[in-house]
Amino acid sequence: MGKKIKKEQNGEEEQNKLMSINDIRNRIIKRKLVHQELTKKKKLKKEERKRRKDAGEAPGVPHTIESLRVKDETVLDPIVPGNEEKIEEVKIDVQTDNFESYFNMEYVPKVLITFCDNPTQKSHKEINKHRPEVILNNFTTRLGTSVARMLASLFHYDPEFKGRRVVTFHNQRDYIFFRHHRYQFNKDAKPQLKELGPRFTLRLEYIQEGTFDTILGDYEWVKSGRRHSLESNRRKFYL
């Protein structure tokens, strides 16, 4: 009881202190006091992180939009209990989707990757004709799995590792970032990346079955409504 009263008193004192800072009209003094308060809070957070590290406790999870993501039933996380049935259903679905022939190596895709708009002689030396590796990152839902398979089918299924080229599709908050790198290892066997370009960002508008037909086509998924209505909840993601 005594601790609770003391905590309430400390909270009231802190609130009164903040109110007194807000009541100050001198901007220089007010800015100085606010800076002192922020510095004090940062110091306390740093001490808390050090204490947790010394005690062997797990680091705290930062509060980001992704960490506070709205729960989605279509997320295929094998760690979560009860997802085994969903994962098995997806495995059956991908055996009959439009990209089955690609993953069965029945045809060779053809894609041309251009480089930067103004390539220099130095950047041309890094370019080779080897087929790149493809990395698909953070596609966690059932819809994201379909999108990842579609992007993977643009490139050859048999990469040539000798060229040390890698193409990355990274999904973050339903924005798909494309990057093209060439990697090498230094004397300490640590990898180093050099971006070759191009770089761009994709946003899923719809998925259509069969051939492209905007009039009579059958859509699997469509981004309905305007952007503001679709993004009414910033913590809701689809991929």
Short mmCIF file of C-alpha atoms in Angstrom, two decimals:
data_model
loop_
_atom_site.label_atom_id
_atom_site.label_comp_id
_atom_site.label_asym_id
_atom_site.label_seq_id
_atom_site.Cartn_x
_atom_site.Cartn_y
_atom_site.Cartn_z
CA MET A 1 0.00 0.00 0.00
CA GLY A 2 2.84 2.33 0.92
CA LYS A 3 4.62 1.64 -2.39
CA LYS A 4 1.44 2.35 -4.32
CA ILE A 5 0.94 5.69 -2.56
CA LYS A 6 4.59 6.58 -3.18
CA LYS A 7 4.25 5.68 -6.86
CA GLU A 8 1.13 7.83 -7.19
CA GLN A 9 2.91 10.71 -5.48
CA ASN A 10 5.87 10.40 -7.86
CA GLY A 11 3.48 10.38 -10.80
CA GLU A 12 1.74 13.50 -9.52
CA GLU A 13 5.09 15.24 -8.98
CA GLU A 14 6.19 14.37 -12.52
CA GLN A 15 2.89 15.60 -13.94
CA ASN A 16 3.16 18.84 -11.97
CA LYS A 17 6.70 19.25 -13.22
CA LEU A 18 5.61 18.80 -16.83
CA MET A 19 2.77 21.25 -16.29
CA SER A 20 5.23 23.74 -14.87
CA ILE A 21 7.47 23.29 -17.94
CA ASN A 22 4.51 23.86 -20.24
CA ASP A 23 3.62 26.99 -18.30
CA ILE A 24 7.05 28.52 -18.90
CA ARG A 25 6.89 31.21 -21.55
CA ASN A 26 10.61 31.72 -22.02
CA ARG A 27 11.46 29.51 -25.00
CA ILE A 28 15.15 29.18 -24.18
CA ILE A 29 14.53 27.99 -20.62
CA LYS A 30 11.66 25.77 -21.74
CA ARG A 31 13.78 24.13 -24.46
CA LYS A 32 16.58 23.56 -21.96
CA LEU A 33 14.29 21.87 -19.42
CA VAL A 34 12.68 19.67 -22.08
CA HIS A 35 16.12 18.62 -23.28
CA GLN A 36 17.08 17.70 -19.71
CA GLU A 37 13.96 15.57 -19.33
CA LEU A 38 14.59 13.74 -22.60
CA THR A 39 18.23 13.13 -21.66
CA LYS A 40 17.12 11.74 -18.31
CA LYS A 41 14.65 9.34 -19.95
CA LYS A 42 17.28 8.12 -22.43
CA LYS A 43 19.71 7.52 -19.57
CA LEU A 44 17.13 5.49 -17.66
CA LYS A 45 16.35 3.38 -20.74
CA LYS A 46 20.04 2.75 -21.32
CA GLU A 47 20.51 1.66 -17.70
CA GLU A 48 17.51 -0.64 -17.97
CA ARG A 49 18.89 -2.27 -21.14
CA LYS A 50 22.25 -2.77 -19.42
CA ARG A 51 20.57 -4.29 -16.37
CA ARG A 52 18.59 -6.72 -18.53
CA LYS A 53 21.73 -7.69 -20.43
CA ASP A 54 23.75 -8.28 -17.25
CA ALA A 55 20.90 -10.33 -15.78
CA GLY A 56 20.74 -12.48 -18.91
CA GLU A 57 17.17 -11.48 -19.68
CA ALA A 58 15.78 -11.39 -23.19
CA PRO A 59 15.95 -7.96 -24.85
CA GLY A 60 12.73 -6.04 -25.00
CA VAL A 61 10.77 -6.07 -28.25
CA PRO A 62 10.54 -2.54 -29.70
CA HIS A 63 7.04 -1.25 -30.39
CA THR A 64 6.90 -0.88 -34.16
CA ILE A 65 4.02 -1.10 -36.62
CA GLU A 66 5.15 -4.58 -37.63
CA SER A 67 5.59 -5.87 -34.08
CA LEU A 68 2.07 -4.61 -33.26
CA ARG A 69 0.62 -6.15 -36.41
CA VAL A 70 -3.05 -7.13 -36.33
CA LYS A 71 -3.42 -10.89 -36.01
CA ASP A 72 -3.99 -12.53 -39.38
CA GLU A 73 -5.39 -16.06 -39.61
CA THR A 74 -3.63 -16.64 -42.94
CA VAL A 75 -0.11 -16.17 -41.54
CA LEU A 76 1.82 -19.40 -42.10
CA ASP A 77 4.10 -19.57 -39.07
CA PRO A 78 5.20 -23.14 -38.26
CA ILE A 79 6.11 -22.11 -34.72
CA VAL A 80 2.51 -21.18 -33.87
CA PRO A 81 0.59 -24.28 -32.73
CA GLY A 82 -2.37 -25.22 -34.91
CA ASN A 83 -0.86 -23.94 -38.16
CA GLU A 84 0.15 -27.39 -39.41
CA GLU A 85 -3.18 -27.89 -41.18
CA LYS A 86 -2.97 -24.48 -42.89
CA ILE A 87 0.55 -25.17 -44.10
CA GLU A 88 -0.51 -28.54 -45.51
CA GLU A 89 -3.40 -26.86 -47.36
CA VAL A 90 -1.02 -24.35 -48.93
CA LYS A 91 1.33 -27.14 -50.00
CA ILE A 92 -1.59 -28.79 -51.80
CA ASP A 93 -2.67 -25.49 -53.38
CA VAL A 94 0.77 -24.66 -54.79
CA GLN A 95 0.83 -28.00 -56.59
CA THR A 96 -2.03 -26.85 -58.81
CA ASP A 97 -1.40 -23.10 -59.16
CA ASN A 98 -0.26 -21.26 -62.30
CA PHE A 99 3.43 -21.57 -61.38
CA GLU A 100 3.54 -25.33 -60.92
CA SER A 101 5.15 -25.87 -64.34
CA TYR A 102 7.93 -23.42 -63.47
CA PHE A 103 8.81 -25.10 -60.18
CA ASN A 104 8.69 -28.46 -61.97
CA MET A 105 11.33 -27.02 -64.34
CA GLU A 106 9.15 -27.53 -67.41
CA TYR A 107 10.13 -24.20 -69.00
CA VAL A 108 12.89 -21.61 -68.72
CA PRO A 109 11.77 -18.05 -67.90
CA LYS A 110 13.28 -15.16 -69.82
CA VAL A 111 13.85 -11.85 -68.09
CA LEU A 112 16.20 -8.96 -68.81
CA ILE A 113 17.54 -6.91 -65.90
CA THR A 114 18.70 -3.45 -66.84
CA PHE A 115 21.12 -1.56 -64.66
CA CYS A 116 21.49 2.08 -63.64
CA ASP A 117 20.42 4.85 -66.01
CA ASN A 118 23.93 6.25 -66.27
CA PRO A 119 26.32 3.29 -65.89
CA THR A 120 30.00 4.01 -65.46
CA GLN A 121 32.95 1.99 -66.64
CA LYS A 122 33.53 0.84 -63.07
CA SER A 123 29.99 -0.46 -62.62
CA HIS A 124 30.16 -2.31 -65.96
CA LYS A 125 33.07 -4.36 -64.65
CA GLU A 126 30.81 -5.75 -61.91
CA ILE A 127 28.16 -6.93 -64.38
CA ASN A 128 28.29 -10.52 -65.57
CA LYS A 129 25.99 -12.86 -67.45
CA HIS A 130 25.57 -15.40 -64.67
CA ARG A 131 22.06 -16.19 -63.52
CA PRO A 132 21.35 -14.56 -60.13
CA GLU A 133 20.13 -16.08 -56.92
CA VAL A 134 16.64 -15.01 -55.84
CA ILE A 135 15.82 -14.17 -52.21
CA LEU A 136 12.18 -13.80 -51.16
CA ASN A 137 11.91 -12.31 -47.70
CA ASN A 138 9.03 -11.76 -45.25
CA PHE A 139 6.14 -13.12 -47.34
CA THR A 140 4.31 -14.71 -44.41
CA THR A 141 0.64 -15.01 -45.39
CA ARG A 142 -1.16 -17.25 -47.84
CA LEU A 143 -1.52 -14.36 -50.28
CA GLY A 144 2.14 -13.49 -49.76
CA THR A 145 3.13 -17.05 -50.69
CA SER A 146 1.33 -16.70 -54.04
CA VAL A 147 3.00 -13.35 -54.72
CA ALA A 148 6.43 -14.75 -53.81
CA ARG A 149 5.97 -17.69 -56.20
CA MET A 150 4.94 -15.30 -58.96
CA LEU A 151 8.06 -13.17 -58.45
CA ALA A 152 10.31 -16.23 -58.27
CA SER A 153 8.99 -17.51 -61.60
CA LEU A 154 10.45 -14.46 -63.37
CA PHE A 155 13.99 -15.78 -62.89
CA HIS A 156 15.77 -18.98 -63.79
CA TYR A 157 15.27 -21.76 -61.26
CA ASP A 158 18.94 -22.81 -61.51
CA PRO A 159 21.15 -19.91 -60.30
CA GLU A 160 24.83 -19.74 -61.15
CA PHE A 161 26.56 -19.12 -57.83
CA LYS A 162 29.86 -18.45 -59.56
CA GLY A 163 28.61 -15.00 -60.59
CA ARG A 164 27.85 -14.02 -56.96
CA ARG A 165 24.78 -12.07 -58.08
CA VAL A 166 21.68 -11.94 -55.93
CA VAL A 167 18.22 -10.46 -56.50
CA THR A 168 16.13 -9.67 -53.42
CA PHE A 169 12.40 -9.11 -53.04
CA HIS A 170 11.81 -7.87 -49.50
CA ASN A 171 8.27 -7.35 -48.22
CA GLN A 172 7.78 -4.74 -45.53
CA ARG A 173 4.31 -3.44 -44.64
CA ASP A 174 2.96 -4.68 -48.00
CA TYR A 175 5.59 -2.74 -49.94
CA ILE A 176 7.90 -5.00 -51.96
CA PHE A 177 11.42 -3.62 -52.30
CA PHE A 178 13.59 -4.86 -55.17
CA ARG A 179 17.39 -4.82 -54.91
CA HIS A 180 20.12 -6.27 -57.10
CA HIS A 181 23.56 -6.90 -55.57
CA ARG A 182 26.84 -8.62 -56.19
CA TYR A 183 28.60 -10.02 -53.14
CA GLN A 184 32.20 -10.89 -52.40
CA PHE A 185 34.19 -12.01 -49.38
CA ASN A 186 37.07 -10.07 -47.87
CA LYS A 187 40.18 -11.48 -46.19
CA ASP A 188 38.26 -12.13 -42.97
CA ALA A 189 35.66 -14.17 -44.90
CA LYS A 190 33.03 -11.50 -44.24
CA PRO A 191 30.56 -10.82 -47.07
CA GLN A 192 30.45 -7.42 -48.71
CA LEU A 193 27.61 -6.21 -50.92
CA LYS A 194 27.80 -3.92 -53.90
CA GLU A 195 24.53 -2.71 -55.36
CA LEU A 196 24.25 -3.02 -59.13
CA GLY A 197 20.75 -1.64 -59.55
CA PRO A 198 18.08 -1.05 -60.47
CA ARG A 199 16.06 -0.45 -57.33
CA PHE A 200 12.32 0.03 -57.17
CA THR A 201 9.28 -0.59 -54.95
CA LEU A 202 6.18 -2.60 -55.82
CA ARG A 203 2.66 -2.47 -54.39
CA LEU A 204 0.13 -5.23 -55.02
CA GLU A 205 -3.06 -3.98 -56.71
CA TYR A 206 -4.73 -7.25 -57.72
CA ILE A 207 -4.13 -10.88 -58.70
CA GLN A 208 -5.89 -12.21 -61.77
CA GLU A 209 -6.37 -15.81 -62.84
CA GLY A 210 -5.31 -16.94 -66.29
CA THR A 211 -4.40 -14.49 -69.04
CA PHE A 212 -4.52 -10.74 -68.53
CA ASP A 213 -8.05 -9.41 -69.10
CA THR A 214 -9.22 -6.28 -67.27
CA ILE A 215 -12.83 -6.62 -68.52
CA LEU A 216 -13.78 -10.29 -68.29
CA GLY A 217 -10.90 -11.54 -66.16
CA ASP A 218 -11.43 -13.50 -62.95
CA TYR A 219 -9.72 -11.87 -59.98
CA GLU A 220 -8.36 -13.82 -57.02
CA TRP A 221 -7.64 -10.73 -54.93
CA VAL A 222 -8.33 -7.02 -55.48
CA LYS A 223 -7.32 -4.03 -53.42
CA SER A 224 -10.83 -2.74 -52.84
CA GLY A 225 -11.64 0.87 -52.14
CA ARG A 226 -9.38 3.85 -52.04
CA ARG A 227 -6.08 3.96 -50.25
CA HIS A 228 -7.44 5.70 -47.16
CA SER A 229 -10.28 3.20 -46.74
CA LEU A 230 -7.94 0.25 -47.29
CA GLU A 231 -5.37 1.59 -44.85
CA SER A 232 -7.85 2.58 -42.16
CA ASN A 233 -5.79 0.40 -39.82
CA ARG A 234 -2.05 0.95 -40.25
CA ARG A 235 -1.29 -2.31 -38.46
CA LYS A 236 -3.21 -4.48 -40.94
CA PHE A 237 -1.06 -6.15 -43.61
CA TYR A 238 -1.94 -8.65 -46.34
CA LEU A 239 1.42 -10.10 -47.44
#
